[in-house]
Coordinates of C-alpha atoms in Angstrom, one line a residue:
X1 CA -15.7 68.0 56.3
X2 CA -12.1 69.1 57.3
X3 CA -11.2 69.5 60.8
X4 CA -8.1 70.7 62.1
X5 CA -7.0 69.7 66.2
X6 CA -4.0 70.6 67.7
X7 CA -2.5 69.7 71.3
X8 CA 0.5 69.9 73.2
X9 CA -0.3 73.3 74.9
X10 CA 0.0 74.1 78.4
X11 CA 2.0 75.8 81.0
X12 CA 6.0 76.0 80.7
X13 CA 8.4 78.2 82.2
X14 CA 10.7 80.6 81.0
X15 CA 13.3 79.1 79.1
X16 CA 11.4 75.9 78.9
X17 CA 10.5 74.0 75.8
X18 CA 7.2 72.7 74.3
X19 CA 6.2 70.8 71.3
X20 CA 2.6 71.7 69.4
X21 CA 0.9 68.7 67.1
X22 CA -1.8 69.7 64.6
X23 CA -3.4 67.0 62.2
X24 CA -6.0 67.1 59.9
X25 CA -9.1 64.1 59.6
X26 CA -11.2 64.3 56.7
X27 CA -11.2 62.9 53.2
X28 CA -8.0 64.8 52.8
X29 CA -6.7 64.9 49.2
X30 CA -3.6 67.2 49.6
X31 CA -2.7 70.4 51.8
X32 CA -0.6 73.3 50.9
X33 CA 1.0 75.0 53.0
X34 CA 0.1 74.5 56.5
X35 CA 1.3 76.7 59.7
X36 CA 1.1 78.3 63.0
X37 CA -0.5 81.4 64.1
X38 CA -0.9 83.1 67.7
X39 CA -3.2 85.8 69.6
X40 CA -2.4 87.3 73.0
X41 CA -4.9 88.7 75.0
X42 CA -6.3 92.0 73.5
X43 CA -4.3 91.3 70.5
X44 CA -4.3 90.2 67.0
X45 CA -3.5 87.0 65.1
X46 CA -0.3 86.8 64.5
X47 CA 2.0 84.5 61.8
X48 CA 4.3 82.1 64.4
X49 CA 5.6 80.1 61.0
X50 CA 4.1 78.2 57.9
X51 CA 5.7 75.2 56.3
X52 CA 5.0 74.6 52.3
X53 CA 3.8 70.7 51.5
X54 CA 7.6 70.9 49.4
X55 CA 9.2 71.9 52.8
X56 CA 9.7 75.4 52.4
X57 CA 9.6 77.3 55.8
X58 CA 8.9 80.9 56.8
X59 CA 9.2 82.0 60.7
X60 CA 8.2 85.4 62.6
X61 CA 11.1 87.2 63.3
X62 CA 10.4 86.8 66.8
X63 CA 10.7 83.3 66.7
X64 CA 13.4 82.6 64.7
X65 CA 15.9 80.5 66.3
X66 CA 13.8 79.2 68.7
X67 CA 11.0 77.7 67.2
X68 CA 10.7 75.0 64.3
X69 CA 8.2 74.3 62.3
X70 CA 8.2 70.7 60.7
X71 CA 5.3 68.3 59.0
X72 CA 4.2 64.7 58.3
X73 CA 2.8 65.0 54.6
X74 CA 1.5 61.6 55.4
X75 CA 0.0 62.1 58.6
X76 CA -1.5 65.8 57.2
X77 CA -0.2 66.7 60.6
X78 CA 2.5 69.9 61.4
X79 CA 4.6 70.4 64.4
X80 CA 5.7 73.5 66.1
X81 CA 8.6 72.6 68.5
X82 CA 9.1 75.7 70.3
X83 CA 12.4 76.1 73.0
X84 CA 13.4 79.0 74.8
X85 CA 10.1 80.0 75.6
X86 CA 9.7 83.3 76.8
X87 CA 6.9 85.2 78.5
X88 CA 5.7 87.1 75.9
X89 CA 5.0 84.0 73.7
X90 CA 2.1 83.2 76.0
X91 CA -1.0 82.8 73.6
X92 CA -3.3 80.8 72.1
X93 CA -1.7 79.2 69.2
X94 CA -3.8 78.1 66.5
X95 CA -2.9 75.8 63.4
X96 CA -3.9 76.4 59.5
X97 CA -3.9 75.1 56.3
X98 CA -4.4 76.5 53.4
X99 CA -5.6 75.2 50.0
X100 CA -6.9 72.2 51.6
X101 CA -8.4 69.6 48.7
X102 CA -10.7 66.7 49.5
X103 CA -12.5 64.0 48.3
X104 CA -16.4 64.4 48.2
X105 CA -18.5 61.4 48.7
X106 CA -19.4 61.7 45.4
X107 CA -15.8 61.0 44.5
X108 CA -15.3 64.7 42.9
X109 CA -12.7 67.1 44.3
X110 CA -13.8 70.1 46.5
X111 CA -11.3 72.8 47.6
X112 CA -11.2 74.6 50.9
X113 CA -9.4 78.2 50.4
X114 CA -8.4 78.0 54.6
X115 CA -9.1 76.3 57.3
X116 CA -7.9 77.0 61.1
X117 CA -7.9 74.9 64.4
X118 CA -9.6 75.3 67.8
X119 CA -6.8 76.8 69.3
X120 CA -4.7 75.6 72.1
X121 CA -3.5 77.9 75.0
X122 CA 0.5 78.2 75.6
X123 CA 1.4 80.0 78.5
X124 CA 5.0 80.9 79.5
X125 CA 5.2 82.0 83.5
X126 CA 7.4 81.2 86.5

């Protein structure tokens, strides 16, 4: 019923910038907060940034400074503009949204508690 699709991945080098789109199609009714997450190879999931629908932004410490994390409440789409890309921020990047409310076909209201993207694969070499 919700689907989430990012894009903009792909291969950058060091010091090189990249921009990340995630929107989400479905009878969408309002999202919460929405946001960014990553996983290297043989590690976890890690927070990148999440952005509030009111605007309120929160960033990895890793990141800060060189990432930003912005949103479209009328597209239901966030962006991740990421700049100074280093090697270690190679990952597969992967979008959420939280509290996501829709509208059933029945015209009632139906609550997702999260919902997360395919994933799209950043990668930071020379």
């Amino acid at each position: 019923q919700v689907q989430l699709v990012e894009s903009g991945g792909g291969l950058v080098q060091p010091g090189g910038s990249l921009r990340l789109s995630c929107t989400a199609s479905g009878s969408i009714f309002s999202i919460n907060a929405m946001g960014w997450y990553r996983q290297a190879p043989g590690k976890q999931r890690d927070l990148v940034a999440t952005i509030t629908s009111g605007g309120s932004t929160n960033y990895a410490d890793s990141v800060k400074g060189r990432f930003t994390i912005s949103r479209d409440n009328a597209k239901n789409t966030v962006y991740l503009q990421m700049g100074s890309l280093k090697p270690e921020d190679t990952a597969v990047y992967y979008c959420n949204a939280g509290s996501v409310v829709i509208t059933t076909s029945t015209f009632s209201r139906y609550r997702y508690r999260e919902v997360w993207g395919q994933g799209t694969l950043v990668t930071v070499s020379s």
